[in-house]
PDB file of C-alpha atoms in Angstrom:
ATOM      1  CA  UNK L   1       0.000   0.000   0.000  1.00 37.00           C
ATOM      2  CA  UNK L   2       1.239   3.504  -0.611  1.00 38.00           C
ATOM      3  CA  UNK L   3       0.217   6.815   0.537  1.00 36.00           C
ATOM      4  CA  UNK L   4       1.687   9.677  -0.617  1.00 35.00           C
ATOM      5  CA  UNK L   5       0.431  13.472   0.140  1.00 35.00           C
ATOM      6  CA  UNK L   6      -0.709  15.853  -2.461  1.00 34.00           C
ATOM      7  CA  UNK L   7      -2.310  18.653  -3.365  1.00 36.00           C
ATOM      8  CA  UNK L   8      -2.647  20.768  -0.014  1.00 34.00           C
ATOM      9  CA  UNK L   9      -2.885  23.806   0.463  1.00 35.00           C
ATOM     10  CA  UNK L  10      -6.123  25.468   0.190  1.00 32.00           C
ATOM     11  CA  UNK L  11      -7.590  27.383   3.110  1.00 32.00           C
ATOM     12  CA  UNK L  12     -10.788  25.045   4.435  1.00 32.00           C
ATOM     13  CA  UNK L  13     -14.026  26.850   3.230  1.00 31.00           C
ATOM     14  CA  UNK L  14     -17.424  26.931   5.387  1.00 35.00           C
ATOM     15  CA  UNK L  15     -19.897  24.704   4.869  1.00 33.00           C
ATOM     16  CA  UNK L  16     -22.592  27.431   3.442  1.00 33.00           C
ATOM     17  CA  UNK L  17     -19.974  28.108   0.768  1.00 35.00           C
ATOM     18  CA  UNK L  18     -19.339  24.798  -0.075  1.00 37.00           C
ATOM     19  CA  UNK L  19     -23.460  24.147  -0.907  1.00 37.00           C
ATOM     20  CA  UNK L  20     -24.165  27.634  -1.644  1.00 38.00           C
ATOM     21  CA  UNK L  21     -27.706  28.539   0.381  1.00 34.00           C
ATOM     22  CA  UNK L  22     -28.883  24.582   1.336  1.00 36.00           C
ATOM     23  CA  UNK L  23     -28.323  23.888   4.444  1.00 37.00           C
ATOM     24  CA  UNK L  24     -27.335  20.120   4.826  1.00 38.00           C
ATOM     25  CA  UNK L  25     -26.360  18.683   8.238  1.00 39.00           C
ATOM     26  CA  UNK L  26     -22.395  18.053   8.201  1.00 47.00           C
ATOM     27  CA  UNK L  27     -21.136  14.604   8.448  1.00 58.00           C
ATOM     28  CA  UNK L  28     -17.770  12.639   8.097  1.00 75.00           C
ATOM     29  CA  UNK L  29     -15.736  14.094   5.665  1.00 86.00           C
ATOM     30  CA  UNK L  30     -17.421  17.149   5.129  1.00 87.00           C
ATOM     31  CA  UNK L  31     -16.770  17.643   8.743  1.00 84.00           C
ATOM     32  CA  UNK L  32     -12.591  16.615   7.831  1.00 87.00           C
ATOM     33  CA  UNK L  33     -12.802  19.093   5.117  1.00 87.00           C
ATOM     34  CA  UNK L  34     -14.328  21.971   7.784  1.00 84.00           C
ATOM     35  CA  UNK L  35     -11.663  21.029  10.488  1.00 83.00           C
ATOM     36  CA  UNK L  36      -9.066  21.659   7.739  1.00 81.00           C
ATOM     37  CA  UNK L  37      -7.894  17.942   7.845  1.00 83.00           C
ATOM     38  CA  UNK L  38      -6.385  15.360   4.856  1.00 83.00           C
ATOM     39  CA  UNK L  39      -8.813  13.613   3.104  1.00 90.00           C
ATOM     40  CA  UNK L  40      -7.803   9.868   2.276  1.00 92.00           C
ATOM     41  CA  UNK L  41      -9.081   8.617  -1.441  1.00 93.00           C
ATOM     42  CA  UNK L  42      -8.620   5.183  -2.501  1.00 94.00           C
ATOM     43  CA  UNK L  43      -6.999   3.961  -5.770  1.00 92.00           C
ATOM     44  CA  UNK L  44      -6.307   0.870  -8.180  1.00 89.00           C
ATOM     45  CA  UNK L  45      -3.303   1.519 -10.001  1.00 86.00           C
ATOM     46  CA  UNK L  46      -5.145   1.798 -13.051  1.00 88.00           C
ATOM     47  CA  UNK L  47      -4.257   3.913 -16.368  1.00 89.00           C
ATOM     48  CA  UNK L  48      -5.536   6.378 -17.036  1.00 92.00           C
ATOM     49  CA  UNK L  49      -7.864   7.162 -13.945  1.00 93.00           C
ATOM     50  CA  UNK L  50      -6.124   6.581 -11.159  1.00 91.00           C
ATOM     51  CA  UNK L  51      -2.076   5.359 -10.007  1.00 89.00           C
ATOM     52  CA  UNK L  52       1.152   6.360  -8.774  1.00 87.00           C
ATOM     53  CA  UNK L  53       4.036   8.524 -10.881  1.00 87.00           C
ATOM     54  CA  UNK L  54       7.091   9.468  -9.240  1.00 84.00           C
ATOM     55  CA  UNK L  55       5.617   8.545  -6.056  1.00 80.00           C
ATOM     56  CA  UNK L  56       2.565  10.705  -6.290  1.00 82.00           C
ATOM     57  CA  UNK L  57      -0.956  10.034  -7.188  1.00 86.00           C
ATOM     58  CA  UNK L  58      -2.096  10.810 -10.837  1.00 90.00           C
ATOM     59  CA  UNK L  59      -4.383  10.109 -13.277  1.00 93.00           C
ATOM     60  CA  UNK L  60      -7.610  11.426 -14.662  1.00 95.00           C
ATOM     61  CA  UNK L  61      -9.811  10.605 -11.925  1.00 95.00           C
ATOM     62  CA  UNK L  62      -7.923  12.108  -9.394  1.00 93.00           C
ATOM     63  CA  UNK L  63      -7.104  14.982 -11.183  1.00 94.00           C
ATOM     64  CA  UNK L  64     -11.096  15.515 -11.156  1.00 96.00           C
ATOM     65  CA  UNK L  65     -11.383  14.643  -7.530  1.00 94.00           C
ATOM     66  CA  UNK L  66      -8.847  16.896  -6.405  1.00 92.00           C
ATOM     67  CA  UNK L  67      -9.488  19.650  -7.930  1.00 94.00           C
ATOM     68  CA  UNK L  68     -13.087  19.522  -6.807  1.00 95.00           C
ATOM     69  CA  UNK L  69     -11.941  18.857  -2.852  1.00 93.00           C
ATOM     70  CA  UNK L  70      -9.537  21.500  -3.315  1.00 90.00           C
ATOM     71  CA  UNK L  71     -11.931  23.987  -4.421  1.00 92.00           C
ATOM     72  CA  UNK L  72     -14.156  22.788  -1.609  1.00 93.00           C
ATOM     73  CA  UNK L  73     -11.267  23.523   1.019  1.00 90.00           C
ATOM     74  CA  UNK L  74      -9.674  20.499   1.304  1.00 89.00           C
ATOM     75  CA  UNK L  75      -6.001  20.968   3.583  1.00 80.00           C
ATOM     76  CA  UNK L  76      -4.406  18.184   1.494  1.00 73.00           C
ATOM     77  CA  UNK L  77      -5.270  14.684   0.279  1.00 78.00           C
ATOM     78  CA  UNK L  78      -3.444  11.384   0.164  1.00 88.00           C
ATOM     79  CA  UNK L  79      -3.899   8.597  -1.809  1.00 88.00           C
ATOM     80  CA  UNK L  80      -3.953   4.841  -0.844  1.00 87.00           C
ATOM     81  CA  UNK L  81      -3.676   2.062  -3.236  1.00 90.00           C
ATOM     82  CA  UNK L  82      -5.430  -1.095  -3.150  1.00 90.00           C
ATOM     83  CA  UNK L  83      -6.515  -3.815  -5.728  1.00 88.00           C
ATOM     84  CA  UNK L  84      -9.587  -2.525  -7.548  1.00 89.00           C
ATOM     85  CA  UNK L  85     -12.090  -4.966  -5.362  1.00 88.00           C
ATOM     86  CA  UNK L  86     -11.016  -3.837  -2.097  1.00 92.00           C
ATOM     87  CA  UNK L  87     -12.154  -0.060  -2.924  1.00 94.00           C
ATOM     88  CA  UNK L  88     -15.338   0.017  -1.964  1.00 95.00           C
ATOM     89  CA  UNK L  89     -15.133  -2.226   1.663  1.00 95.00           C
ATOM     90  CA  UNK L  90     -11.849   0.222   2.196  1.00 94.00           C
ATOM     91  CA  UNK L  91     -14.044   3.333   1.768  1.00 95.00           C
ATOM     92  CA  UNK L  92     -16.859   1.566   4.282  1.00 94.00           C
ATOM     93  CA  UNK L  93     -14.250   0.684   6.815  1.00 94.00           C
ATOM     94  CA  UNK L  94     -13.045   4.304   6.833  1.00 92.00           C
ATOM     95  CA  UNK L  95     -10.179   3.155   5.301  1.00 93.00           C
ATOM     96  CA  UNK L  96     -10.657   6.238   3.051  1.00 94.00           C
ATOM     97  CA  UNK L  97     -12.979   9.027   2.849  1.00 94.00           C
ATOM     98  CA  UNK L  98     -13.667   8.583  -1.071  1.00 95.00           C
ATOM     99  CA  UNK L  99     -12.888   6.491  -3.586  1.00 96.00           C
ATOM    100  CA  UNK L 100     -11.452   8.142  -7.367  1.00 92.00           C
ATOM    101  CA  UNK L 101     -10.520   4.474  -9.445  1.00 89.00           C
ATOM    102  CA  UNK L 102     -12.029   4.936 -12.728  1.00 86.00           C
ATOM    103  CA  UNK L 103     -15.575   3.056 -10.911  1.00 93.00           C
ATOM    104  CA  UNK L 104     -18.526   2.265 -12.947  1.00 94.00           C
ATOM    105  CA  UNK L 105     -21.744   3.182 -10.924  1.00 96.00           C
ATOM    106  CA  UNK L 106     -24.057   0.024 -10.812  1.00 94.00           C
ATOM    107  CA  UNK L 107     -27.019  -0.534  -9.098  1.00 94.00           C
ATOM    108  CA  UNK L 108     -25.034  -3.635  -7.126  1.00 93.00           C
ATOM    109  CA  UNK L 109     -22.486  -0.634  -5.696  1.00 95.00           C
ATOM    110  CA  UNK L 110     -24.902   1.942  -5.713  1.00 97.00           C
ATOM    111  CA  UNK L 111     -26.514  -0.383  -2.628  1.00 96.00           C
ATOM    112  CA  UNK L 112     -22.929  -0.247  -0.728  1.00 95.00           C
ATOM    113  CA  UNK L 113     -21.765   3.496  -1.654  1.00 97.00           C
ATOM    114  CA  UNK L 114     -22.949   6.701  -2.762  1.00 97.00           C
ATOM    115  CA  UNK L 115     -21.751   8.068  -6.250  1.00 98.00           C
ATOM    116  CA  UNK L 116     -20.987  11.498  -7.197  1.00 98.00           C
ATOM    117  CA  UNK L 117     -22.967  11.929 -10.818  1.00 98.00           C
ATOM    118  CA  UNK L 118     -20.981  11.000 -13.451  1.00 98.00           C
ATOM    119  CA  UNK L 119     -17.386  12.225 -14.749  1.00 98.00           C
ATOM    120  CA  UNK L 120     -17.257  10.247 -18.122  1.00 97.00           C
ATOM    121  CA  UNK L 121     -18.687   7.566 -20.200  1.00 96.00           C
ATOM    122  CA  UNK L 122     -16.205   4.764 -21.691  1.00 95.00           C
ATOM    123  CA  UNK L 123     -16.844   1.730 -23.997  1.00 95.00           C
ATOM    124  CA  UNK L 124     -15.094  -1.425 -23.309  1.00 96.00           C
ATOM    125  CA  UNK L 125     -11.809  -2.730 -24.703  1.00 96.00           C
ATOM    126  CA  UNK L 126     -10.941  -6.193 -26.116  1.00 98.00           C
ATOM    127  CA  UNK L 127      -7.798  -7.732 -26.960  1.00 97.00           C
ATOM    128  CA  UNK L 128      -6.566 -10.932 -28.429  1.00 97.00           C
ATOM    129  CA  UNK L 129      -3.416 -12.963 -29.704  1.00 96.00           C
ATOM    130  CA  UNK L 130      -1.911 -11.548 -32.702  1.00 94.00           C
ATOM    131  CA  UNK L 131      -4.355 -12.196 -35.717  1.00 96.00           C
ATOM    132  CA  UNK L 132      -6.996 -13.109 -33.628  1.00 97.00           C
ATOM    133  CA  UNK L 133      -6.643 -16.879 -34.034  1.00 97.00           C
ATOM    134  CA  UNK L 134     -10.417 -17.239 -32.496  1.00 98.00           C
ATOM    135  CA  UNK L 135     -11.613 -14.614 -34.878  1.00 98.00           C
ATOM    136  CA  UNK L 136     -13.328 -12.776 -31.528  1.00 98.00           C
ATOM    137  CA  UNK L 137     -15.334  -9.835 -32.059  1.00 98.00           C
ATOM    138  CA  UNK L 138     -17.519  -9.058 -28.861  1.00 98.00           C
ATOM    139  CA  UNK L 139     -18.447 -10.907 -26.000  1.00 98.00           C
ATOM    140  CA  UNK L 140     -21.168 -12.715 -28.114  1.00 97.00           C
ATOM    141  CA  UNK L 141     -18.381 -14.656 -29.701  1.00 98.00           C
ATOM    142  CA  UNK L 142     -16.729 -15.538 -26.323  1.00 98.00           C
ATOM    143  CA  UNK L 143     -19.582 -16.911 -24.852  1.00 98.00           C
ATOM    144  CA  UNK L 144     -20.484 -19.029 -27.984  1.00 97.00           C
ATOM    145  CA  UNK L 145     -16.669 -20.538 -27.803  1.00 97.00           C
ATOM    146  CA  UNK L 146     -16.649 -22.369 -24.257  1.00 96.00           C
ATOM    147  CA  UNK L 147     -12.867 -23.837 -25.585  1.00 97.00           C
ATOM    148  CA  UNK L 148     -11.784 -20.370 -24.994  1.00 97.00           C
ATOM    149  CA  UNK L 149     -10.775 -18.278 -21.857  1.00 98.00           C
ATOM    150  CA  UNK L 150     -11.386 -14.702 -21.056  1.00 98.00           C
ATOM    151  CA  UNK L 151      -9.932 -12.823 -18.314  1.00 98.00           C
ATOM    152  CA  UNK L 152     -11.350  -9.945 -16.774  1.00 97.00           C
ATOM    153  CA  UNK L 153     -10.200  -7.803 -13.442  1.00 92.00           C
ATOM    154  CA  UNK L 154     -11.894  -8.903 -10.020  1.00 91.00           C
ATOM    155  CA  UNK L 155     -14.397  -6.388  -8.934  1.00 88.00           C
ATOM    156  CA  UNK L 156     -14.647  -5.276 -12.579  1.00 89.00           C
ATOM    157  CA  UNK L 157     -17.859  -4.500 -14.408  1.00 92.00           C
ATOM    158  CA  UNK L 158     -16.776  -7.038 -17.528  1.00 95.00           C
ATOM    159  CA  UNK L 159     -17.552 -10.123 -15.678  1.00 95.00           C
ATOM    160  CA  UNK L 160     -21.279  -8.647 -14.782  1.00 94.00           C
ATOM    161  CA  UNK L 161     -21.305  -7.707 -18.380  1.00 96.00           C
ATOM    162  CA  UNK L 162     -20.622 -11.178 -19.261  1.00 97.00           C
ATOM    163  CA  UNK L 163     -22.442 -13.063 -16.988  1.00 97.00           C
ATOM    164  CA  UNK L 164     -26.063 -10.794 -18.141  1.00 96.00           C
ATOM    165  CA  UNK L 165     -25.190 -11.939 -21.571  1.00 97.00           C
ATOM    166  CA  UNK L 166     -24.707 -15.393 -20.608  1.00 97.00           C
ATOM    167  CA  UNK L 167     -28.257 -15.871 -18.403  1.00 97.00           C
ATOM    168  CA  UNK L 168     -29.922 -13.719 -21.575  1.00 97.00           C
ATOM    169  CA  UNK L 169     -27.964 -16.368 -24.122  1.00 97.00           C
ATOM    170  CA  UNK L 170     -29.539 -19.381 -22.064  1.00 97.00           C
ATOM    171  CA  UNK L 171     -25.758 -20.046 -21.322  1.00 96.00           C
ATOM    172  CA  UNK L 172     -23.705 -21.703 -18.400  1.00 95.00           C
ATOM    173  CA  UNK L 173     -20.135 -19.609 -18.465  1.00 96.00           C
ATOM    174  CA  UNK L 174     -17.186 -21.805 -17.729  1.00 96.00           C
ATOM    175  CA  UNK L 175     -14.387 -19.758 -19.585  1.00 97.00           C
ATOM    176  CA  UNK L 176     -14.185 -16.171 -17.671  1.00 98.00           C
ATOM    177  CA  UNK L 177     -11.509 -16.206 -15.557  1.00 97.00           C
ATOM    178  CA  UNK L 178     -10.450 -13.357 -12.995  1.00 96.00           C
ATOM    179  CA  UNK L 179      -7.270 -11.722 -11.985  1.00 95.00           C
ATOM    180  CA  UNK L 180      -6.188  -9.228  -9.300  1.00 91.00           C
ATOM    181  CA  UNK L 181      -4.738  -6.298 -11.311  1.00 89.00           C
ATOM    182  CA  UNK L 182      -4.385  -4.703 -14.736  1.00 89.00           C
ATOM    183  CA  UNK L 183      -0.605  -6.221 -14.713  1.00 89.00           C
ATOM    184  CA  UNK L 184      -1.773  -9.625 -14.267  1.00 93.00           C
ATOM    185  CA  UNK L 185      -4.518  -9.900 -17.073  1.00 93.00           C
ATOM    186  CA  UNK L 186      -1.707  -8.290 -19.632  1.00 92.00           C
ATOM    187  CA  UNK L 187       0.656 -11.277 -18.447  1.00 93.00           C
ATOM    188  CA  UNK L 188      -2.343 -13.927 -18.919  1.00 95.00           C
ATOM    189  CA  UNK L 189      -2.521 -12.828 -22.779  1.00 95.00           C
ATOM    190  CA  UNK L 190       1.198 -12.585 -23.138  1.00 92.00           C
ATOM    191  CA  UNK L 191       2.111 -16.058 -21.680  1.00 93.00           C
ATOM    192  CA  UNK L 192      -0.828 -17.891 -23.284  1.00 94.00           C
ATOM    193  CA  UNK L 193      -2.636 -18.188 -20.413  1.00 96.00           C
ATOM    194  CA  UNK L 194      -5.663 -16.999 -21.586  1.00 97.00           C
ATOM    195  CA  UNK L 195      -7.247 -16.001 -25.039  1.00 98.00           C
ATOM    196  CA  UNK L 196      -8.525 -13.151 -24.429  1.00 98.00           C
ATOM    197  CA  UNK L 197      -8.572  -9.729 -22.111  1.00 98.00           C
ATOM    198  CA  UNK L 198     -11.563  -7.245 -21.832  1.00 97.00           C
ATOM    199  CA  UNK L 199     -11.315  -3.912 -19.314  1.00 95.00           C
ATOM    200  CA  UNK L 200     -12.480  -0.259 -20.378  1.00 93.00           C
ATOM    201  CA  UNK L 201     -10.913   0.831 -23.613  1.00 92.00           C
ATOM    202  CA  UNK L 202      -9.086   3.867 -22.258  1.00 91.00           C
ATOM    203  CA  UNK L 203      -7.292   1.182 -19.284  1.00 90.00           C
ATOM    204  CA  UNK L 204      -6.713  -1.501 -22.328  1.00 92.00           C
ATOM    205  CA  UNK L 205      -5.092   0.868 -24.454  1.00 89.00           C
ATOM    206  CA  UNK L 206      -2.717   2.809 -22.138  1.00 88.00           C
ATOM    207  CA  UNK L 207      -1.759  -0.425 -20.185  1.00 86.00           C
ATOM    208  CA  UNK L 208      -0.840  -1.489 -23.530  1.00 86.00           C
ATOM    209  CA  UNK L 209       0.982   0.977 -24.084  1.00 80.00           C
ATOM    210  CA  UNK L 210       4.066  -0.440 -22.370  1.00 61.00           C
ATOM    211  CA  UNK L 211       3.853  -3.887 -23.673  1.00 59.00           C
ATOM    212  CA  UNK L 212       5.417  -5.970 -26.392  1.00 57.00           C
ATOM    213  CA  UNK L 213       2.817  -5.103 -29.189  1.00 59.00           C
ATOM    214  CA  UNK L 214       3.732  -8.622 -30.864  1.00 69.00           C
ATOM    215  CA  UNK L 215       2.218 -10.775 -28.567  1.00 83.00           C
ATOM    216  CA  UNK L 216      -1.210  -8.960 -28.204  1.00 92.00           C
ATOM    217  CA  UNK L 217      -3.360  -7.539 -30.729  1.00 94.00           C
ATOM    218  CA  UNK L 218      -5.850  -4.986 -29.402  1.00 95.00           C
ATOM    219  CA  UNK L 219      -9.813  -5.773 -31.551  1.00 97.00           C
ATOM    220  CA  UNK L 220     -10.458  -2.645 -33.194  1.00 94.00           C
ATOM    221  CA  UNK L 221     -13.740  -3.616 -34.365  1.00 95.00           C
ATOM    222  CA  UNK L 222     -14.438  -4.781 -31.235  1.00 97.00           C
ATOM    223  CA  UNK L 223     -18.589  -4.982 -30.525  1.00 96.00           C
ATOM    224  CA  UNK L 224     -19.643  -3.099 -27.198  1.00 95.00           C
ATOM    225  CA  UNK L 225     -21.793  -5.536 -25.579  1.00 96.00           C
ATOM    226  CA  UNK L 226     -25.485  -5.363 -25.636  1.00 95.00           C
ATOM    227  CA  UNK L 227     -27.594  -6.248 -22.913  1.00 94.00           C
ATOM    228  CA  UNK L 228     -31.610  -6.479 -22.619  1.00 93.00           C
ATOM    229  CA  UNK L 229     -32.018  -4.797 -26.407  1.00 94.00           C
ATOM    230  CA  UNK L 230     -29.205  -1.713 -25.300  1.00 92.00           C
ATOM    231  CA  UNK L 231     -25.322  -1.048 -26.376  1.00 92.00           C
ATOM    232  CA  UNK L 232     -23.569  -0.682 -22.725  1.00 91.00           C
ATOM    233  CA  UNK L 233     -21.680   1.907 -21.688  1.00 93.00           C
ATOM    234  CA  UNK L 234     -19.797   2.498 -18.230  1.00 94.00           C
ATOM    235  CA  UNK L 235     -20.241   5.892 -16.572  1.00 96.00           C
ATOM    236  CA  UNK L 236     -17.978   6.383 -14.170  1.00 96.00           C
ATOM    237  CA  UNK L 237     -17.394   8.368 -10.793  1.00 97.00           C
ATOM    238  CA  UNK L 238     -15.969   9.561  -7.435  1.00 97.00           C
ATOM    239  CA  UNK L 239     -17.389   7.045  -4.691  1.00 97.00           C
ATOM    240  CA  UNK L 240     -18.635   8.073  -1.059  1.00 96.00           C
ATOM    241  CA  UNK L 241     -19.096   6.170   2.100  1.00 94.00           C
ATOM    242  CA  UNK L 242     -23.088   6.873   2.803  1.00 93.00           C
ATOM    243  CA  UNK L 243     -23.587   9.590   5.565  1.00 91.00           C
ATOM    244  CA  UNK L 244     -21.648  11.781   3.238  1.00 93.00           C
ATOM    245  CA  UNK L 245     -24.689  13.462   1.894  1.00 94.00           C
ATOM    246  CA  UNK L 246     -23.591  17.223   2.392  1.00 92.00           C
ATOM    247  CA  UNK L 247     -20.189  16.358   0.770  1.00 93.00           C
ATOM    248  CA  UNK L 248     -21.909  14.474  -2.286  1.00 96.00           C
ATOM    249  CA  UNK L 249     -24.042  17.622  -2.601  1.00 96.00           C
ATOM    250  CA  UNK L 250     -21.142  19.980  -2.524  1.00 95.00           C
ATOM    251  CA  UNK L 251     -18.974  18.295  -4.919  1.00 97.00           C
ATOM    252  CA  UNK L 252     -21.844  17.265  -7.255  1.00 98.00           C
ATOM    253  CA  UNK L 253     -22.292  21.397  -7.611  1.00 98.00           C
ATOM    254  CA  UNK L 254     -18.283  21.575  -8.257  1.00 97.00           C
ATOM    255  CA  UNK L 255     -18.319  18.998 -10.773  1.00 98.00           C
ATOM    256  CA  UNK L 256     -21.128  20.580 -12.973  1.00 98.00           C
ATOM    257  CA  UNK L 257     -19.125  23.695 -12.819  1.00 98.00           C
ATOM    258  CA  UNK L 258     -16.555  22.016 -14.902  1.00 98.00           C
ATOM    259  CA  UNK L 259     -18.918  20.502 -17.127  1.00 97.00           C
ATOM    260  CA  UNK L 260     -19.728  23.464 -17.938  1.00 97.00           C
ATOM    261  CA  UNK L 261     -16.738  25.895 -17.969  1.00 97.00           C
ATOM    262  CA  UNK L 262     -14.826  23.376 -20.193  1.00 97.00           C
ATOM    263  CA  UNK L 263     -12.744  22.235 -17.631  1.00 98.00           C
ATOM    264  CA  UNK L 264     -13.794  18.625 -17.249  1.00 98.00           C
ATOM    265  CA  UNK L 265     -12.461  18.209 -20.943  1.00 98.00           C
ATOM    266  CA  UNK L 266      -9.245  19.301 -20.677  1.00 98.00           C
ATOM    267  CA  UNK L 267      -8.392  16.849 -18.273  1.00 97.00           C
ATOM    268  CA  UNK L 268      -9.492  14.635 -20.168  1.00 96.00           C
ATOM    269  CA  UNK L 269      -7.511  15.641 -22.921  1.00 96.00           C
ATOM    270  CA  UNK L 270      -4.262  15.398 -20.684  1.00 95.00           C
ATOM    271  CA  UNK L 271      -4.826  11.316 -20.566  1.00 92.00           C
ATOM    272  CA  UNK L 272      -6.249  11.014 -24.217  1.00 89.00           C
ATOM    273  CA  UNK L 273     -10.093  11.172 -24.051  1.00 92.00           C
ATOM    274  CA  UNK L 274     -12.428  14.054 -25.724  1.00 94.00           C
ATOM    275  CA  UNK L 275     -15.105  15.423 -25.607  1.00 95.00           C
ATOM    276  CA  UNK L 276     -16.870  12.396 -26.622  1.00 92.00           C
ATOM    277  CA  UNK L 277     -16.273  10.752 -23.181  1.00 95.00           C
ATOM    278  CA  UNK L 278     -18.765  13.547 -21.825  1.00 97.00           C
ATOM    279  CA  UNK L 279     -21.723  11.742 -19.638  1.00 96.00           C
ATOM    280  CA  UNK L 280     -24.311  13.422 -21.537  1.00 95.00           C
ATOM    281  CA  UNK L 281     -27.807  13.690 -18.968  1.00 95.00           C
ATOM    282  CA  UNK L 282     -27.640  10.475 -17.882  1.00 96.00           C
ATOM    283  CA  UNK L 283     -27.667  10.911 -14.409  1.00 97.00           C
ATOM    284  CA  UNK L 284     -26.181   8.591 -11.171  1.00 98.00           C
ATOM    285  CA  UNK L 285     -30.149   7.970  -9.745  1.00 97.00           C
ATOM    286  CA  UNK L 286     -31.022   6.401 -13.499  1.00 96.00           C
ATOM    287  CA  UNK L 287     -27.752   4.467 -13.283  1.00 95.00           C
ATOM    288  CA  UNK L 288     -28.161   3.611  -9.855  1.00 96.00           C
ATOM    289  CA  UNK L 289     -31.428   2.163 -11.027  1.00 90.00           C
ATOM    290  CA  UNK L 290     -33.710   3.730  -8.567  1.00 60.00           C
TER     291      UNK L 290
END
């Protein structure tokens, strides 16, 4: 685990700034953020949303986060890294007071954490041996080819994915296999471990980045998967512990801001997104499925 401090620095704001003229009771970190303390946010290690550089945290969701709790007043944060399926019991054991990993809001976490609304919409990513020996395409083809393996992060929103296109394809799933980090499901492809790896596109194609290009071939007509009649997306965003109403509030008001101003974009831009990773009006409560 690492934990590094960053981004301090900012005199701690009262709470009628933070939320403008609604008065919301405080609670936990709100209440950190008023007693000009460090907030603690948990991270995967994963490119291009969250993970350590030189020793400090980086990435595009916790550039968002940050700038948002340092608007709010935040005296510094420090990031903690932990394998992607630990995140949201580590933010519910005050292990951290939010969570900034690149997280898909489902109604599954949505039960165990509050989300901020979204920061971005990504597709999925797929990739394959070079040539694509099993001539794979989308999940579809996966599941039709039980001879084959596909490995997918634990925690990760690909193997719910998978499994709702299994049940709706009347099939019994033998050949998903799960692995602990982002490093680990590269290695499976590379050694021949596995046939095939699926994460968000953006994480596939940076973690790629660094690897030897002839022993993986990323799908570029890759099929996002389609579940009940509807192409899935992931929208994605900062995670709270519940109780943190008043601070889910007062960054969901920061966050819009930069929708607006332009500002959410550019940091996208720094970790190769655009403007077409913009959430649109879909909104957490539809996501969340309430």
């Amino acid at each position: 685990m690492m934990k590094k401090l960053f981004t301090a620095g900012v005199a701690a704001l009262g709470l009628a700034a933070m939320v403008g003229c609604t008065q919301v009771s405080d609670s936990g970190t709100m209440q950190k953020i008023e007693n000009g303390e460090t907030l603690t946010v948990g991270y995967a290690n994963e490119r291009p949303y969250g993970y350590s550089e030189n020793g400090q945290p980086t990435g595009m969701s916790v550039d968002i986060s940050s700038t948002i709790f340092k608007e709010l007043g935040a005296a510094g944060i420090e990031g903690d890294i932990v394998d992607f399926g630990s995140l949201i019991n580590g933010l519910n054991s005050s292990q951290f007071d939010a969570v900034t990993a690149g997280m898909y809001i489902t109604p599954d976490r949505c039960e165990n954490a509050m989300f901020a609304e979204p920061e971005y919409r990504m597709g999925e990513g797929l990739a394959v041996a070079p040539g694509n020996p099993h001539d794979l395409h989308s999940y579809t083809d996966i599941l039709e080819n039980q001879d084959i393996t596909v490995t997918v992060m634990t925690g990760g929103v690909e193997y719910g994915y998978l499994m709702d296109m299994a049940e709706e394809m009347g099939i019994e799933p033998t050949n998903i296999k799960t692995v602990n980090t982002i490093a680990d499901n590269v290695a499976a492809l590379q050694s021949g471990r596995t046939d095939a790896i699926t994460m968000t596109e953006a994480t596939l194609l940076t973690a790629l980045k660094g690897s030897e290009s002839s022993q993986i071939e990323v799908v570029e007509d890759f099929e996002q998967p389609i579940i009940n009649g509807e192409e899935i997306f992931g929208y994605g965003s900062t995670v709270f512990a519940k109780g943190d109403e008043a601070l889910l509030e007062a960054y969901n008001e920061k966050l819009a801001e930069m929708k607006e101003s332009g500002e959410l974009v550019e940091i996208y831009e720094k970790y190769g997104l655009s403007e077409e990773n913009l959430p649109g009006d879909v909104t957490t409560e539809e996501l969340c499925g309430a």
